Coordinates of N, CA, C and O in Angstrom, one line a residue:
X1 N 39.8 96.6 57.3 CA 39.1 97.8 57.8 C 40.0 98.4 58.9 O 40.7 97.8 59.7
X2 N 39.9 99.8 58.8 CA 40.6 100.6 59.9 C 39.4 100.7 60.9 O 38.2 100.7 60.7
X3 N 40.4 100.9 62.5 CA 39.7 101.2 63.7 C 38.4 101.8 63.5 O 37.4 101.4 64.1
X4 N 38.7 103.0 62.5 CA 37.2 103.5 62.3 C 36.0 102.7 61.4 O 34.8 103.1 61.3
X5 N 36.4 101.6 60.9 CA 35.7 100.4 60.3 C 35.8 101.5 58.3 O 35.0 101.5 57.4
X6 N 36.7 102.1 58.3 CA 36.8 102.2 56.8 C 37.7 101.6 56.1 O 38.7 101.3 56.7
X7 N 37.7 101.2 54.9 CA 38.5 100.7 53.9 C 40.0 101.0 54.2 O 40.1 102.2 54.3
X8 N 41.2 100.4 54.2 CA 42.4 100.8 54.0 C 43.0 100.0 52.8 O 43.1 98.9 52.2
X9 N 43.5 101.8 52.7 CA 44.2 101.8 50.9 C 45.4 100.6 50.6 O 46.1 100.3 51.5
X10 N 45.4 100.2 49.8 CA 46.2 99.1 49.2 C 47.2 99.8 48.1 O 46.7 100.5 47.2
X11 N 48.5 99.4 48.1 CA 49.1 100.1 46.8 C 48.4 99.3 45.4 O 48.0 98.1 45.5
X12 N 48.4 99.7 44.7 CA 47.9 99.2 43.1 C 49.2 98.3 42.4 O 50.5 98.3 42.6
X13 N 48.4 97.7 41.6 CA 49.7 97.0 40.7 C 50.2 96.0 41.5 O 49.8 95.8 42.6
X14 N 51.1 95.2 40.8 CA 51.9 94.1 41.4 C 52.9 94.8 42.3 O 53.3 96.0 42.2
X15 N 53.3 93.5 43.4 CA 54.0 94.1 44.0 C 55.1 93.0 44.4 O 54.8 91.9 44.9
X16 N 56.5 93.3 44.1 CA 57.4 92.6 44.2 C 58.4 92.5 45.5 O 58.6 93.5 46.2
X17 N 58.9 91.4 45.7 CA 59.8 91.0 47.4 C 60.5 89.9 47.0 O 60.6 89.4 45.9
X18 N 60.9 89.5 48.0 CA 62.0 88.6 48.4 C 62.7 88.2 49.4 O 62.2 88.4 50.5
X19 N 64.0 87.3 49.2 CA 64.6 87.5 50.8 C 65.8 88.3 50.9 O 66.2 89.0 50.0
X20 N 66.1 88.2 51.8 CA 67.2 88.9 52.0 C 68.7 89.0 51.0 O 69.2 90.1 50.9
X21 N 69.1 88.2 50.6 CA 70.4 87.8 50.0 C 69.9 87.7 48.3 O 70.8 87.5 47.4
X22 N 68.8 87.9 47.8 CA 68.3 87.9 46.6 C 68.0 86.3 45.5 O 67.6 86.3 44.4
X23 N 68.4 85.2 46.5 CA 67.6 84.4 45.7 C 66.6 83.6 45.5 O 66.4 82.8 44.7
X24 N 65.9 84.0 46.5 CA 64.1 83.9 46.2 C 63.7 85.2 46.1 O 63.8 86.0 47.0
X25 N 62.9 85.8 44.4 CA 61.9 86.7 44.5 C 60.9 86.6 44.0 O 61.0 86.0 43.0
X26 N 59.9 87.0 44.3 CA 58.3 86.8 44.3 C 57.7 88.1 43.8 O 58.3 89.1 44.0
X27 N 56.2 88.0 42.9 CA 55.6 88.8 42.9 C 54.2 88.8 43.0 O 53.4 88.3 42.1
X28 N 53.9 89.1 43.7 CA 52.2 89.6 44.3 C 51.7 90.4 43.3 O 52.2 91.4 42.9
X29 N 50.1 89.5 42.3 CA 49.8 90.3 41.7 C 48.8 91.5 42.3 O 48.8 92.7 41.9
X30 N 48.2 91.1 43.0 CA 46.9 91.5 44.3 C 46.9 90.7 45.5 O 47.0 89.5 45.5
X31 N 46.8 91.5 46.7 CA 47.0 91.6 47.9 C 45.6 91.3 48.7 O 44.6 92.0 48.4
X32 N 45.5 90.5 49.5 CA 44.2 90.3 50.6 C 43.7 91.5 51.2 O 43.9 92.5 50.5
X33 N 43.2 91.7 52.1 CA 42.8 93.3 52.8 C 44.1 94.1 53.1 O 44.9 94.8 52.4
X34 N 44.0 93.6 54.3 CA 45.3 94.2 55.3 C 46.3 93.4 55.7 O 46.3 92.1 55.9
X35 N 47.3 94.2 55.8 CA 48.2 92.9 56.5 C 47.7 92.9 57.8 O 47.0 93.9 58.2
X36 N 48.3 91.4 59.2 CA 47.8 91.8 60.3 C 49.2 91.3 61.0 O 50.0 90.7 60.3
X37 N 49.2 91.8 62.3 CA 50.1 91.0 62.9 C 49.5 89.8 64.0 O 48.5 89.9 64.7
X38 N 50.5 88.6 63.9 CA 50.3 87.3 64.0 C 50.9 87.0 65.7 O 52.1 86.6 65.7
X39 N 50.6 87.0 66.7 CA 51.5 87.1 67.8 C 51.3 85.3 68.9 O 51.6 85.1 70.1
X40 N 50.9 84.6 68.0 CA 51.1 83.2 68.0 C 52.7 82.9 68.6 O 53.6 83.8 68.8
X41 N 52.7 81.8 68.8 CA 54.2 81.5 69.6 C 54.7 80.4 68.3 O 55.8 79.8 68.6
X42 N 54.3 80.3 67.6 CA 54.7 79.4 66.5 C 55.1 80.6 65.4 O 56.0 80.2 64.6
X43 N 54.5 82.2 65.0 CA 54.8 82.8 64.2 C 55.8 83.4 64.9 O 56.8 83.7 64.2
X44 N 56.0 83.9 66.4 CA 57.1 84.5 66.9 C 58.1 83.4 66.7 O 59.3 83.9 66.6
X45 N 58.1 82.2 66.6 CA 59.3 81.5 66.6 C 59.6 81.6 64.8 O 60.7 81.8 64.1
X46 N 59.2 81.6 64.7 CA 59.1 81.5 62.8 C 59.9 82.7 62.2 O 60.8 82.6 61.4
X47 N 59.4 83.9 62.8 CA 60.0 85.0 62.5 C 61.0 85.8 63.3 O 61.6 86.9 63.1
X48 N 61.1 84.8 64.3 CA 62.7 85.1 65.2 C 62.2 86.5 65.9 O 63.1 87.2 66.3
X49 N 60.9 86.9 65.9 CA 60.8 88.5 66.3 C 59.5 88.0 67.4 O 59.5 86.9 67.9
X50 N 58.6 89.1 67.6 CA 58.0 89.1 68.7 C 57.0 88.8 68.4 O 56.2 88.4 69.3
X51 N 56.4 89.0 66.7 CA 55.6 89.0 66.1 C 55.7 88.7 64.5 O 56.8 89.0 64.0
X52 N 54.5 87.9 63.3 CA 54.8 87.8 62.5 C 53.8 88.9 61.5 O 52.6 88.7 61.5
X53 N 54.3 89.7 60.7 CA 53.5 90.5 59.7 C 53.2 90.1 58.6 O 54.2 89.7 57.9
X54 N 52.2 90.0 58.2 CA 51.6 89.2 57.6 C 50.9 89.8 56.3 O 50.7 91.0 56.5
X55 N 50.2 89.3 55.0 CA 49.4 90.0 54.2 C 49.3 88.7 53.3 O 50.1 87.9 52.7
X56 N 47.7 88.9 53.4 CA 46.9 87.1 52.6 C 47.5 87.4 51.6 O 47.8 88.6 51.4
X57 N 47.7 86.4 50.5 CA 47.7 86.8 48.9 C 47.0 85.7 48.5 O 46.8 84.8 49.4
X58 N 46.5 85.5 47.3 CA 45.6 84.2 46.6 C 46.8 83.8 46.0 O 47.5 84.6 45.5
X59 N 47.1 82.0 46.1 CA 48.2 81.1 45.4 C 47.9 82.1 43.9 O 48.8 82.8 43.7
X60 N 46.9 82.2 43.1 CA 46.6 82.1 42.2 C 47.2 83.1 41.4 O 47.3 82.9 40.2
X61 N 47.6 84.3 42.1 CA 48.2 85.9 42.2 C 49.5 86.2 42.5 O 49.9 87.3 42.6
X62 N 50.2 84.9 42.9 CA 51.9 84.7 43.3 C 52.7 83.9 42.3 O 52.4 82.9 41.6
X63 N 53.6 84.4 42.3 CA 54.6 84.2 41.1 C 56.0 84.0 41.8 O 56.7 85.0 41.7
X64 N 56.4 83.0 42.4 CA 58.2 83.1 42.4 C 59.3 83.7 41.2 O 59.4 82.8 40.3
X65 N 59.7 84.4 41.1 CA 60.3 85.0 40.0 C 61.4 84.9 39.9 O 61.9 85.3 38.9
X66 N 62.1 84.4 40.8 CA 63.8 83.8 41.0 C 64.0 83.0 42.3 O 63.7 83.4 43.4
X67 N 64.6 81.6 41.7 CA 64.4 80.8 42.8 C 63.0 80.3 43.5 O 62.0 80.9 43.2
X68 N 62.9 79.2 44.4 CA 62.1 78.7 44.8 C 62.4 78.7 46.7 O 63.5 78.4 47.1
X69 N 61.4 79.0 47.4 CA 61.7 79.1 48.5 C 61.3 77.3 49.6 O 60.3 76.6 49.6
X70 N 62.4 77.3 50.2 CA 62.6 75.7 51.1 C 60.9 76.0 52.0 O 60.3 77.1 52.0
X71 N 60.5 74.9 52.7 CA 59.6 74.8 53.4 C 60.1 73.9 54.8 O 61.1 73.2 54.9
X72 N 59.4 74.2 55.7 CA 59.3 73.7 56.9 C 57.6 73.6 57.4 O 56.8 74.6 57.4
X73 N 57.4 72.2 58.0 CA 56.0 72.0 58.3 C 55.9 72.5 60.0 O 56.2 71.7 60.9
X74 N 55.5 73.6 60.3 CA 55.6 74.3 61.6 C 54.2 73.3 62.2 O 54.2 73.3 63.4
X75 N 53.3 72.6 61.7 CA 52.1 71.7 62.2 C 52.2 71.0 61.1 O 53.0 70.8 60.1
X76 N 50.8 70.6 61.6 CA 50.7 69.4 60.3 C 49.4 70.3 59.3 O 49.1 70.1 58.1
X77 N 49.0 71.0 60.0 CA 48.6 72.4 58.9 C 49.2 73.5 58.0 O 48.8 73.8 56.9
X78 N 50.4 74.1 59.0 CA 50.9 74.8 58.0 C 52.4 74.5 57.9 O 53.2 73.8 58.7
X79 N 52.7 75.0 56.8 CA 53.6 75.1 55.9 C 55.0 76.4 56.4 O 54.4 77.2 57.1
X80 N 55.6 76.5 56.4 CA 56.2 78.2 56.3 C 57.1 77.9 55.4 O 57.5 76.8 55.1
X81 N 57.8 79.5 54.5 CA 58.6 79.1 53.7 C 59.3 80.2 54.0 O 59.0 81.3 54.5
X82 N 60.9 79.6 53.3 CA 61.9 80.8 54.1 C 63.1 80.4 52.9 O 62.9 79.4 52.1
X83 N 64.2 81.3 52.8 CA 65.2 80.8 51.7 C 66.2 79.9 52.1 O 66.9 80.4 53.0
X84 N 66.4 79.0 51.8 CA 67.6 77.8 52.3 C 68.6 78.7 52.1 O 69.3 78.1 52.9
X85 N 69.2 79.6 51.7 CA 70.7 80.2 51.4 C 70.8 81.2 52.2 O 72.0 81.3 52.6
X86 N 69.6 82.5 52.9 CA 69.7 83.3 53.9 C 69.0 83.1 55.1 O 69.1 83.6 56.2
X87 N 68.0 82.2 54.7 CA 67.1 82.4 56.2 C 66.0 83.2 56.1 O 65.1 83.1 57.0
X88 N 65.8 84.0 55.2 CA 64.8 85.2 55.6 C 63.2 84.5 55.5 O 63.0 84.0 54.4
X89 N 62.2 84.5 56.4 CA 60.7 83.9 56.5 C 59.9 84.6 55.1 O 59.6 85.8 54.9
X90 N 59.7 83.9 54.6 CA 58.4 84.1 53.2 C 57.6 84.6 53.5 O 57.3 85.8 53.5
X91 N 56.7 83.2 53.8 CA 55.1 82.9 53.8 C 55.1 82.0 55.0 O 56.1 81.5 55.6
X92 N 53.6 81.7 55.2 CA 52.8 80.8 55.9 C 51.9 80.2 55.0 O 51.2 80.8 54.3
X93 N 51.9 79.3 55.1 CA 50.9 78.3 54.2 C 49.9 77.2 54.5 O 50.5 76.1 54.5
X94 N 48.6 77.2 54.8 CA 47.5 76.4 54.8 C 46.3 76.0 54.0 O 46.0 76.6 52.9
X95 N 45.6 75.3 54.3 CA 44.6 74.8 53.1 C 43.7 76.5 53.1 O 42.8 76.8 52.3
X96 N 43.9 77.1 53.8 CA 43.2 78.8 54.0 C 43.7 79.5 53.0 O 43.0 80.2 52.2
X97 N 45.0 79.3 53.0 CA 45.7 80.4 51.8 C 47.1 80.4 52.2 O 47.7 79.5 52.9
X98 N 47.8 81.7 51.7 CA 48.7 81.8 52.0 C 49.2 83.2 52.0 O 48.8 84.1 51.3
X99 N 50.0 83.3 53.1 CA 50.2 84.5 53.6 C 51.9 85.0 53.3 O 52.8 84.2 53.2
X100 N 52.1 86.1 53.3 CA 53.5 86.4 52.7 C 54.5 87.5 54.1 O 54.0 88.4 54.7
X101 N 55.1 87.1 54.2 CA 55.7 88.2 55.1 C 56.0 89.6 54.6 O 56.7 89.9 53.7
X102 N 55.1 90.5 55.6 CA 55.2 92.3 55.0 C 56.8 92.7 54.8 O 57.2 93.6 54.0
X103 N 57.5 92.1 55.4 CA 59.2 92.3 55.6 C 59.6 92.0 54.6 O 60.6 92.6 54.2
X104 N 59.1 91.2 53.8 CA 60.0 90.7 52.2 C 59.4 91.6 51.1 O 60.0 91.7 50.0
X105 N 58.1 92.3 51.3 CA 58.1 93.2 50.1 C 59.2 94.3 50.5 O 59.7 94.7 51.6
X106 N 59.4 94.5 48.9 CA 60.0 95.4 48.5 C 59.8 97.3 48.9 O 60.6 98.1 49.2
X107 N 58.1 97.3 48.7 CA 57.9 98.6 49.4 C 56.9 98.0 50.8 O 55.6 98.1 50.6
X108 N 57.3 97.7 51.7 CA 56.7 97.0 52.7 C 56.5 97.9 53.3 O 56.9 97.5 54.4
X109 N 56.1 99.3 53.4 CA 55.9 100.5 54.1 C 54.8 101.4 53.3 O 54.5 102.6 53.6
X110 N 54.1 100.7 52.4 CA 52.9 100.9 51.9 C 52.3 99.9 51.8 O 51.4 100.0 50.9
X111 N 52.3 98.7 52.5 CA 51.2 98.2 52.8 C 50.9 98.4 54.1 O 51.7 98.3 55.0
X112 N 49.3 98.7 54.3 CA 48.8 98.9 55.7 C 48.6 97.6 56.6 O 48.3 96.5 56.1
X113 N 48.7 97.8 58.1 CA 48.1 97.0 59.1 C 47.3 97.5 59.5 O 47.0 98.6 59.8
X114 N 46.5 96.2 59.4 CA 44.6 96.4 59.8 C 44.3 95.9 60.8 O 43.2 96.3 61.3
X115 N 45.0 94.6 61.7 CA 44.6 94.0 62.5 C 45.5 93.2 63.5 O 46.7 93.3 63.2
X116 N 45.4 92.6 64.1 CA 46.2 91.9 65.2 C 45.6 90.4 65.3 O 44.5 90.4 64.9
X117 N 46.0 89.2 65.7 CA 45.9 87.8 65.8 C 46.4 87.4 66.8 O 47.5 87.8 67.0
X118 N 45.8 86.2 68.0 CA 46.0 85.5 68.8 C 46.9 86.8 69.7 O 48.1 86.8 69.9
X119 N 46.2 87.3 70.0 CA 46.7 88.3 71.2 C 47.3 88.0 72.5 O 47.9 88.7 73.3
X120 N 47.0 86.8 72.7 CA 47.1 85.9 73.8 C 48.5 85.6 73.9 O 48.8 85.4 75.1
X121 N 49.4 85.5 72.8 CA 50.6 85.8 72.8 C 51.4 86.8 73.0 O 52.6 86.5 73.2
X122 N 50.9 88.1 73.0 CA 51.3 89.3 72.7 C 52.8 89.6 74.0 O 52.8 89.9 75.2
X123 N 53.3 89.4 73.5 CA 54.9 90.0 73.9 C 54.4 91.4 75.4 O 53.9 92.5 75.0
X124 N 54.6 91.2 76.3 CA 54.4 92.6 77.5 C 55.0 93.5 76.7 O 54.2 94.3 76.2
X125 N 56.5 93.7 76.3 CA 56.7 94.9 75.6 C 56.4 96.0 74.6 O 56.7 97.2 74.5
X126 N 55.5 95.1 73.8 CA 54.7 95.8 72.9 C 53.6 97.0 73.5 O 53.5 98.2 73.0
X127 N 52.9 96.6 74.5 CA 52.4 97.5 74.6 C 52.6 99.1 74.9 O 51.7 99.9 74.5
X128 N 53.8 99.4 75.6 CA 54.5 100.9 75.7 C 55.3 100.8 74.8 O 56.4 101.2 75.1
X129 N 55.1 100.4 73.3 CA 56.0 100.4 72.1 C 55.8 101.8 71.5 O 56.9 102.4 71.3
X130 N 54.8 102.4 71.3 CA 54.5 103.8 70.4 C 55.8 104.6 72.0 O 56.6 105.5 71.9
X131 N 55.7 104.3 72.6 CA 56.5 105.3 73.9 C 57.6 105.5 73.8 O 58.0 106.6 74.2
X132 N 58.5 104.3 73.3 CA 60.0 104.6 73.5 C 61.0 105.0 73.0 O 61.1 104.6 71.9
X133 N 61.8 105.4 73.2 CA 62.9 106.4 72.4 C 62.8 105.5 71.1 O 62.7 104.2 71.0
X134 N 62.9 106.6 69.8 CA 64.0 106.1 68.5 C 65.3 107.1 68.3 O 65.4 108.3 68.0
X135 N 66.2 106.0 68.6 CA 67.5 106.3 67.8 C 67.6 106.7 66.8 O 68.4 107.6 66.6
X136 N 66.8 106.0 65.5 CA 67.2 106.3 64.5 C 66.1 107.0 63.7 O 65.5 106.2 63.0
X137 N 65.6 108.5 63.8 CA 64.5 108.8 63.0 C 64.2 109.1 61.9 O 63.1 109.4 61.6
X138 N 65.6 109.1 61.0 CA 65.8 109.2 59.4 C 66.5 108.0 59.1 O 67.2 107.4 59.9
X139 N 66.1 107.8 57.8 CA 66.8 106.8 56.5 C 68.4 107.0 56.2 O 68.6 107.6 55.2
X140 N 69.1 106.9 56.7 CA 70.6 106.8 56.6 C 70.9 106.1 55.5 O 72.0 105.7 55.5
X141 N 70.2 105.6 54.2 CA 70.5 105.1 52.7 C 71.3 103.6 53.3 O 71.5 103.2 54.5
X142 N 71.6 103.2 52.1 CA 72.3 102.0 52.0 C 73.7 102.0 52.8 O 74.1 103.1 53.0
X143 N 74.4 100.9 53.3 CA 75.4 100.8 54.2 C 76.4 99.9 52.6 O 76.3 98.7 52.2
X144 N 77.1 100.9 52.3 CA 78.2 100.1 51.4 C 79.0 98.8 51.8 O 79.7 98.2 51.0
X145 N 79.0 98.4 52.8 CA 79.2 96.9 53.7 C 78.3 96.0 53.4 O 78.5 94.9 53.0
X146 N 77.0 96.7 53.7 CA 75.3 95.4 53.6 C 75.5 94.1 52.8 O 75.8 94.6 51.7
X147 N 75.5 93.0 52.6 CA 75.4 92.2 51.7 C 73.5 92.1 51.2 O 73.3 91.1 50.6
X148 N 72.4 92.9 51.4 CA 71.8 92.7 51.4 C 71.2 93.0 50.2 O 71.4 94.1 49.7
X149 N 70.5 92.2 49.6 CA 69.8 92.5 48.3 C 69.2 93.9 47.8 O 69.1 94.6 48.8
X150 N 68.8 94.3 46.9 CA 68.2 96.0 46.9 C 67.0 95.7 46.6 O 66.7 94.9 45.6
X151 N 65.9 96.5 47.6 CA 64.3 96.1 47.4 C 63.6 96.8 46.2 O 62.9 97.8 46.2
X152 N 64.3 95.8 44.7 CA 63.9 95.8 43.9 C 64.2 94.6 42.7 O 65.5 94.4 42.7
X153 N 63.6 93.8 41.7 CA 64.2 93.2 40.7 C 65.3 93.2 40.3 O 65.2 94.0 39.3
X154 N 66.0 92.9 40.4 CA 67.5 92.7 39.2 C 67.6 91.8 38.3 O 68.5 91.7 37.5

């Protein structure tokens, strides 16, 4: 649900990701609500950032499609999964479900954020975040240097 408590849109179809370097990829056949962000000190540590973005998927609706991604037991609840060859954070995993990092889809800019988690963590800086300069306000394309995978199947 959005602020205003209405439905937010979900892209249709499967939806395909990975890690960084291209040898774990995954496909989401359907997606949980929203993604939310996770601001836990175990998901900030997980995802090296300030925060973890997140979007449920049902085991049932995920498909590894190249490669299999390493795990690490962050508790004795959950799981996280990340690629042994680059590093880049998967999922989160508990007997609840499992959750996928918004950063490894492929069009990770159409799925929506609906919500926020354990606030209590929340980073001071975030909050004057909509305020601060961007440097960079357009897509400058691919960097012929990048070693990084292209957010799409090959």
């Amino acid at each position: 649900m959005d602020e205003e408590g209405g439905r937010l849109s979900l892209p249709d179809g499967p939806l395909s990701g990975g890690c960084q370097c291209g040898a774990v990829r995954f496909r989401a056949d359907r997606l949980g609500e929203a993604a939310h962000l996770c601001h836990c000190r175990q998901c900030q540590k997980a995802a090296g950032n300030l925060f973890a973005a997140l979007i449920g998927v049902d085991p049932a609706a995920l498909t590894w499609t190249r490669g299999k991604p390493a795990t690490f037991h962050s508790s004795v609840e959950v799981a996280r999964g990340f690629c042994a060859a680059c590093g880049t954070p998967l999922f989160w995993r508990s007997a609840d479900g499992i959750g996928l990092m918004l950063g490894a889809f492929d069009r990770a800019g159409e799925i929506p954020v609906g919500w926020q988690s354990d606030g209590y963590g929340r980073h001071p800086a975030l909050g004057p975040l909509a305020h601060l300069r961007d440097t960079f306000t357009e897509d400058r394309g691919p960097n012929p240097s990048d070693r990084q995978h292209p957010d799409r199947d090959t």
